[in-house]
Coordinates of C-alpha atoms and ligand atoms in Angstrom, one line a residue:
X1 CA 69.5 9.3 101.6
X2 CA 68.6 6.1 104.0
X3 CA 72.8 7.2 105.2
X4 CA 71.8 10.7 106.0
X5 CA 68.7 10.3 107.6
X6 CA 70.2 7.8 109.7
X7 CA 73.1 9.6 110.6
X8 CA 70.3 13.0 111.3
X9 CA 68.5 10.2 113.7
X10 CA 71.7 9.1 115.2
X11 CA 72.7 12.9 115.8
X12 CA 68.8 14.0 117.3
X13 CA 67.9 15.8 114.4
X14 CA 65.4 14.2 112.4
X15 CA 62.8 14.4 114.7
X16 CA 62.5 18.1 114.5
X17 CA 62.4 18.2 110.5
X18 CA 58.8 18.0 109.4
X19 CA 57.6 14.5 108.1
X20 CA 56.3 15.9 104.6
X21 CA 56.8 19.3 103.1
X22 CA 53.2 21.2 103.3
X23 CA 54.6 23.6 100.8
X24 CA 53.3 23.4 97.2
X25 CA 54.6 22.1 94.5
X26 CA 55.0 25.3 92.5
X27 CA 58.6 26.5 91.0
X28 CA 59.6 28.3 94.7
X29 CA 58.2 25.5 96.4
X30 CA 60.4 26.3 99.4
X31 CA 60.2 29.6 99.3
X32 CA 58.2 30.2 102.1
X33 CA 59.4 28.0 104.8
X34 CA 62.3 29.3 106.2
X35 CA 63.5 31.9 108.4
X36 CA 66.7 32.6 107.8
X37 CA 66.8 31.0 104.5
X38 CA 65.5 31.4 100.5
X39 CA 65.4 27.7 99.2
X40 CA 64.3 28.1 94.7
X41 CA 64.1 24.9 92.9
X42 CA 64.2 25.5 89.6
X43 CA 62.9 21.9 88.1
X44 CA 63.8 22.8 84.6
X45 CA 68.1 22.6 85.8
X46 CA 67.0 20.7 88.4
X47 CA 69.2 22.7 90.5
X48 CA 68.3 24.7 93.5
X49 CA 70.0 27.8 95.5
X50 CA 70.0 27.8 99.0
X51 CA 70.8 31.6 99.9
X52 CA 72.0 32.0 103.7
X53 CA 69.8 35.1 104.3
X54 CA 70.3 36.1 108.2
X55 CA 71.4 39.9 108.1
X56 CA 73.9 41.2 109.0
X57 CA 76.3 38.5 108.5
X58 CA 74.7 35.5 108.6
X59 CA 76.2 34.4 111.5
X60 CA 74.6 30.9 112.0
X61 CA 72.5 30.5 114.9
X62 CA 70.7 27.4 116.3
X63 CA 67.9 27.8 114.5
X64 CA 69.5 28.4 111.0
X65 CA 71.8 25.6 111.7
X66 CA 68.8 23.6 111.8
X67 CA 66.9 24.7 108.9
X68 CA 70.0 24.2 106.7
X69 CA 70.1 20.8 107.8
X70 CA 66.1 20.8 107.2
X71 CA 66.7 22.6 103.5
X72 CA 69.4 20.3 102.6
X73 CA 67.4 17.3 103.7
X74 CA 64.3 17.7 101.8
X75 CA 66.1 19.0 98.6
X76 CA 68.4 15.7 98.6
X77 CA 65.0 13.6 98.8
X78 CA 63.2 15.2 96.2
X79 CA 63.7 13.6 92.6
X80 CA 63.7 17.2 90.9
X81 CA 66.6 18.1 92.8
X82 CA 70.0 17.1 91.4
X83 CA 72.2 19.7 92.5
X84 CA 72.4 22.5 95.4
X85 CA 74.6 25.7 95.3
X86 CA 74.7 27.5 98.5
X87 CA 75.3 31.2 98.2
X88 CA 74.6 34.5 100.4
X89 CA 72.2 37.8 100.4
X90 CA 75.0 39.4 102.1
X91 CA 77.4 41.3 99.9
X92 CA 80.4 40.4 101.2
X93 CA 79.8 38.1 103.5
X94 CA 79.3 34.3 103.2
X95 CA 79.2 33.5 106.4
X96 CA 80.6 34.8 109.4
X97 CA 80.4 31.6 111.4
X98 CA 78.8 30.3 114.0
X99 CA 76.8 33.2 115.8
X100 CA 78.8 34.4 119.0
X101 CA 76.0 36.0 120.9
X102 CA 74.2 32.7 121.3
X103 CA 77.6 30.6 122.3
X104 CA 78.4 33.8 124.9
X105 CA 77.2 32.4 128.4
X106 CA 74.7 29.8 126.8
X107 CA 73.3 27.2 129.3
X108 CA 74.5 23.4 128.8
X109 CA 71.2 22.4 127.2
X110 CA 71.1 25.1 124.9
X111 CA 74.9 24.3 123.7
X112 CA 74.2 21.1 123.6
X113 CA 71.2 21.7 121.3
X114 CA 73.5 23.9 118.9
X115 CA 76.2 21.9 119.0
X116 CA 74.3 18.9 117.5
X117 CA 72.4 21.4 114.8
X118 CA 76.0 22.0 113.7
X119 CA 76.9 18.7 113.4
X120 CA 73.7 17.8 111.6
X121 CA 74.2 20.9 109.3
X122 CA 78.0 19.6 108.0
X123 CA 77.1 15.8 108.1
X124 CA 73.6 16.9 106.0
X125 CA 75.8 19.1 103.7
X126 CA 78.4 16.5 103.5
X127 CA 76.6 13.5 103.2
X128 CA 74.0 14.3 100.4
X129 CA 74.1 12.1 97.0
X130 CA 73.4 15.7 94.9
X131 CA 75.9 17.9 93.7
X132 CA 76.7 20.4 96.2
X133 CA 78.4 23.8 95.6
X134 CA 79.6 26.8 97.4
X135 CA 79.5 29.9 96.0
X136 CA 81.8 31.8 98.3
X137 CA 80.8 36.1 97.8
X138 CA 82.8 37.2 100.6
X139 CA 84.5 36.5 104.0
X140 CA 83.7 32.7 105.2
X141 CA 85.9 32.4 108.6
X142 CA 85.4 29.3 110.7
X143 CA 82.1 27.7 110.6
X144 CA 81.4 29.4 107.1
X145 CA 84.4 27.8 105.8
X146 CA 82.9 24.8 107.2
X147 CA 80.0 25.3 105.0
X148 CA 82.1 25.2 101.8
X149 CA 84.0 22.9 102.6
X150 CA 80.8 20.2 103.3
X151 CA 80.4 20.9 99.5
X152 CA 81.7 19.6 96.2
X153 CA 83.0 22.5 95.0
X154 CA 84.1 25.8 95.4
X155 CA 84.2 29.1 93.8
X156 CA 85.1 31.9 95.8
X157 CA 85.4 35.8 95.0
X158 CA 88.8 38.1 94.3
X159 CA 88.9 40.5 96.9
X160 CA 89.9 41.6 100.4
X161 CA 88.0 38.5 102.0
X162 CA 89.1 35.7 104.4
X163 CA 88.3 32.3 104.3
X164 CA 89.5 29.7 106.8
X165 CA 89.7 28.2 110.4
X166 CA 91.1 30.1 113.0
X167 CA 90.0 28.4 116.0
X168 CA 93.3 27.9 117.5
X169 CA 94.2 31.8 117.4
X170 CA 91.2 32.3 119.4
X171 CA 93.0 29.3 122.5
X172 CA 90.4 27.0 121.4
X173 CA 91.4 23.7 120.0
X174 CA 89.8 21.8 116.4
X175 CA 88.0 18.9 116.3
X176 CA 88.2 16.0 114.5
X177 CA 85.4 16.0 112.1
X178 CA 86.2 19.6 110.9
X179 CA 89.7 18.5 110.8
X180 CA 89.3 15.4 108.6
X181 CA 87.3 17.2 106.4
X182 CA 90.1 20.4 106.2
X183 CA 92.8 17.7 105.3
X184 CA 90.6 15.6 103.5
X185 CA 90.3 18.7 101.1
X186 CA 93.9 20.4 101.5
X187 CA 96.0 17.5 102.4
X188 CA 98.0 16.6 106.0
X189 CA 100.6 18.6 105.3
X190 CA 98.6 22.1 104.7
X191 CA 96.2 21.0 107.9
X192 CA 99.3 20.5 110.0
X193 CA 100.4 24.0 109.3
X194 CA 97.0 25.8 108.6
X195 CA 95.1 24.1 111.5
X196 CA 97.6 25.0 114.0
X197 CA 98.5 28.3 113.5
X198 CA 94.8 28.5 112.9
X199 CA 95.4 30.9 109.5
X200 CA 92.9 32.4 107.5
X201 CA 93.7 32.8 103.7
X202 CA 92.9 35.5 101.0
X203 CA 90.9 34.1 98.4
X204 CA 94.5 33.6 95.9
X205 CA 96.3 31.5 98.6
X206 CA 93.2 29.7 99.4
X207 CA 93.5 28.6 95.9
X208 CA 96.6 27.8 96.1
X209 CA 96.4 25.2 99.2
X210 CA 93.3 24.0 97.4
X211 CA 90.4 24.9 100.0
X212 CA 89.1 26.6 96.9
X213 CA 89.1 25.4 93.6
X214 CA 88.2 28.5 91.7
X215 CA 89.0 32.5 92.3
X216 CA 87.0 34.6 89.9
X217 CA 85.7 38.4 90.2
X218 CA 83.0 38.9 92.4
X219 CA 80.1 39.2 89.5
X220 CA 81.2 36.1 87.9
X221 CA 80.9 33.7 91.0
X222 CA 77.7 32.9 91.1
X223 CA 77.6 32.6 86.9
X224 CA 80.7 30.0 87.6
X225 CA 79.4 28.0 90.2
X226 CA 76.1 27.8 88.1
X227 CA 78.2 26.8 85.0
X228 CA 80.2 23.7 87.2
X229 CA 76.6 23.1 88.0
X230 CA 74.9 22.5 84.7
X231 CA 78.0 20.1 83.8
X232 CA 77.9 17.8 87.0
X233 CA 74.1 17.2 86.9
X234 CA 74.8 15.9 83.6
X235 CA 76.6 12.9 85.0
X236 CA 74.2 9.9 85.5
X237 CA 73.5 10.9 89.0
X238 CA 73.3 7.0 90.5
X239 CA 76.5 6.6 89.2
X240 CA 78.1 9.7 90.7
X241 CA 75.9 10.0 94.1
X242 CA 77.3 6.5 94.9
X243 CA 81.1 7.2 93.9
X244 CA 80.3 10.5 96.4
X245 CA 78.9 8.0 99.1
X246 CA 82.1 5.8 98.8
X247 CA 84.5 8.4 99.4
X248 CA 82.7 9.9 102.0
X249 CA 81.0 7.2 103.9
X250 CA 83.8 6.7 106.2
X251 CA 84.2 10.1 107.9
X252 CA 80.0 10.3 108.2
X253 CA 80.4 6.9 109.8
X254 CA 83.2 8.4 112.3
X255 CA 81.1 11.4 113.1
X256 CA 77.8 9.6 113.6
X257 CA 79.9 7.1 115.7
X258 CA 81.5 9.8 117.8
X259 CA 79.4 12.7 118.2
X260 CA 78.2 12.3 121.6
X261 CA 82.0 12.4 122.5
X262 CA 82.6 15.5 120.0
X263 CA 79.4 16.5 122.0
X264 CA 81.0 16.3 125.6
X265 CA 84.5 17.3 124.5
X266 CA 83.1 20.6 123.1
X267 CA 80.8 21.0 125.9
X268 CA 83.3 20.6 128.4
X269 CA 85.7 23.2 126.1
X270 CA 83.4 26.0 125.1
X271 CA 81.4 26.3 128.4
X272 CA 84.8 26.7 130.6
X273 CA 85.4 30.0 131.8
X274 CA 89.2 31.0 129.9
X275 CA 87.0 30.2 126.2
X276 CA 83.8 32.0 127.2
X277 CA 85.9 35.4 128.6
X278 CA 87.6 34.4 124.8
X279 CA 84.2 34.5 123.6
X280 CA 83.4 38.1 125.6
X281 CA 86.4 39.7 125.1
X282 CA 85.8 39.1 121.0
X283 CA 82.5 39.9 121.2
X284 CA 83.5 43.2 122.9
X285 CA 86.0 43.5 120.4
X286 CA 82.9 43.4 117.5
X287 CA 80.8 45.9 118.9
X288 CA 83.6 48.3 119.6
X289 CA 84.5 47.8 116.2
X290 CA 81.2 48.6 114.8
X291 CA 80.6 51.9 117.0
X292 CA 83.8 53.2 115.3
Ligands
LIG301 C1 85.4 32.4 119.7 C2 84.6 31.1 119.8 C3 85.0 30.1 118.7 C4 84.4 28.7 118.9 C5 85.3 27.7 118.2 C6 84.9 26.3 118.4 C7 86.0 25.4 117.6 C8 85.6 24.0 117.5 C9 86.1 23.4 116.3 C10 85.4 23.9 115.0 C11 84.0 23.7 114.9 C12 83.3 24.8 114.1 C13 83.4 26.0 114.9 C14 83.5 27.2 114.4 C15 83.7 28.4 115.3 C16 83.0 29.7 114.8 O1 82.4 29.7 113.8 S1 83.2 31.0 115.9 C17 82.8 32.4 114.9 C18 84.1 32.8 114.2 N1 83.8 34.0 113.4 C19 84.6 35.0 113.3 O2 85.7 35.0 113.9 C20 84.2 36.1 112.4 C21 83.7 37.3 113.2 N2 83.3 38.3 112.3 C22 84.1 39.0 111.5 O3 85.3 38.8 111.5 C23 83.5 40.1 110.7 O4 82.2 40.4 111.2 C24 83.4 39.7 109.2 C25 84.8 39.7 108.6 C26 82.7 38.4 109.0 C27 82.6 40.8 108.4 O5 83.2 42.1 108.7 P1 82.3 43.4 108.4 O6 81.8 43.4 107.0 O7 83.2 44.6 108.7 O8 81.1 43.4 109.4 P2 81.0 43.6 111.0 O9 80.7 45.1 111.2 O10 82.2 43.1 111.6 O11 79.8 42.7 111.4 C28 78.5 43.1 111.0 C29 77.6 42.7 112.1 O12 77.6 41.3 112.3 C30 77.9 40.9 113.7 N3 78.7 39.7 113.6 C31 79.8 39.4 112.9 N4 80.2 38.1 113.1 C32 79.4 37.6 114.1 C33 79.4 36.3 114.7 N5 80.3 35.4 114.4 N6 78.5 36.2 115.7 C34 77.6 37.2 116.0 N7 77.5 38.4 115.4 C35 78.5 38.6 114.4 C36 78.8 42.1 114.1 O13 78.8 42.2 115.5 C37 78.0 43.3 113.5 O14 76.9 43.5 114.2 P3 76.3 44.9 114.4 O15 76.1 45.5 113.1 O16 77.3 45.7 115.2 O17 75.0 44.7 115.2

């Protein structure tokens, strides 16, 4: 937790999440405090849901960015929390990635204000000592593959969904944090390809190259995920949230060390004029499609 919170003060984050929860301590003690979120412990499993709820595809603004980070924050400090499966209101649709209407012509502070809620939202994900699980319903291109892959583990549905990172399609390079964590979960080899022809999977070849690690039908996902669940938070969770720290300290320790320069680099890339007419032209492109 201290590695978290430290890593949220290191990224500007922790100041804007609230010192205490003023939310009771009833069974949906989170219930209420989100926007674009439903947050239900349930102490009995000790396992809570954290439902991306932003209609119509919860593309993930600024402000959702942040109360993930919030969400996942508070759950990993509270002791009745030992695991966390993220999952979607949207049928069909995990996430659709970061939300394009607020990157389209944004202001420098504003970018840089988003930029460092999506950082705090993987590194938050990524970092906690609970169990973490994705349970992938639908499409999850780009920044809601990110999501999954911040997790433990994966389960996502059969089905004509994508799932994947196709930022260089779209002319704009990766990163490095999404990057270590895409070959930190699929291997060099599959990043060298998948990364640079920027490829989005169906749900059978994301099995395959391992960025999933379950395909079941649709009405079984969430089931799954909750059955993976109940077996993890049976492991003596000291034991297992340091083994989870040790293998994953080093890449929060590379992004907390280099966000500013992820900050500027991305700055510099996303607010140029060839990636924001990118941005338009797509954006065009989404609205035509939805007229039709
Ligand atoms: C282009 C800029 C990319 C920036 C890259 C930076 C790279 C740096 C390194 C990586 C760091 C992490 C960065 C991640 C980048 C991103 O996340 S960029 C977003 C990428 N997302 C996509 O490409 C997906 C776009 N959406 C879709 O393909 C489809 O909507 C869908 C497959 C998810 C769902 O399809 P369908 O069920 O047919 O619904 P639609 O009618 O298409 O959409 C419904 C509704 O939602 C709106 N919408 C969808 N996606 C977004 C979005 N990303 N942002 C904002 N709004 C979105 C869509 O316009 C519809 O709205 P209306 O109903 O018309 O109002």
């Amino acid at each position: 937790m201290a590695c978290i919170q430290k890593t949220l003060r290191g990224l500007g984050v922790l100041r804007q999440l609230p010192r205490e929860s003023t939310v009771n301590q009833t069974y949906c003690r989170y219930a209420s405090s989100y926007k674009y979120l439903q947050v239900d412990l349930d102490k009995k499993t000790k396992v809570a849901h954290l439902t991306l709820a932003r209609k119509p595809a919860n593309s993930l603004n600024c402000d959702m960015m942040k109360e993930i980070a919030m969400a996942t924050n508070e759950l990993d400090q509270d002791r009745d929390c030992k695991g966390i499966i993220i999952n979607s209101c949207v049928p069909n649709i995990f996430s659709a990635g970061l939300d394009l209407t607020e990157l389209y012509q944004a202001k420098e502070l504003f970018f840089q204000d988003f930029w460092r809620s999506l950082q705090a939202m993987f590194s938050t994900i990524y970092g906690t000592k609970v169990v973490t699980m994705a349970a992938i319903e639908g499409h999850a291109p780009a920044a809601g593959c990110i999501i999954a892959l911040a997790t433990d583990y994966r389960v996502m549905s059969e089905g004509k969904f994508n799932i994947g990172l196709n930022e260089s399609m779209l002319g704009i390079p990766m990163n490095f944090w999404v990057k270590d964590a895409f070959i930190a979960t699929c291997g060099q080899r599959e990043g060298e390809r998948a990364l640079q022809l920027g490829q989005m999977f169906i749900p059978s070849t994301a099995l395959q190259i391992g960025l999933v690690d379950e395909v079941v039908p649709q009405e079984l996902t969430l089931p799954t995920v909750q059955k993976h669940m109940k077996q993890w938070v049976k492991v003596p969770g000291g034991a297992r949230g340091l083994t989870k720290s040790l293998i994953r300290q080093q890449a929060m320790d590379n992004l907390k060390a280099k966000a500013d320069e992820d900050l500027l680099i991305m700055t510099r890339h996303m607010l140029s004029q060839p990636i924001q007419n990118t941005i338009g032209a797509y954006l065009e492109n989404m609205t035509k499609k939805s007229k039709r």
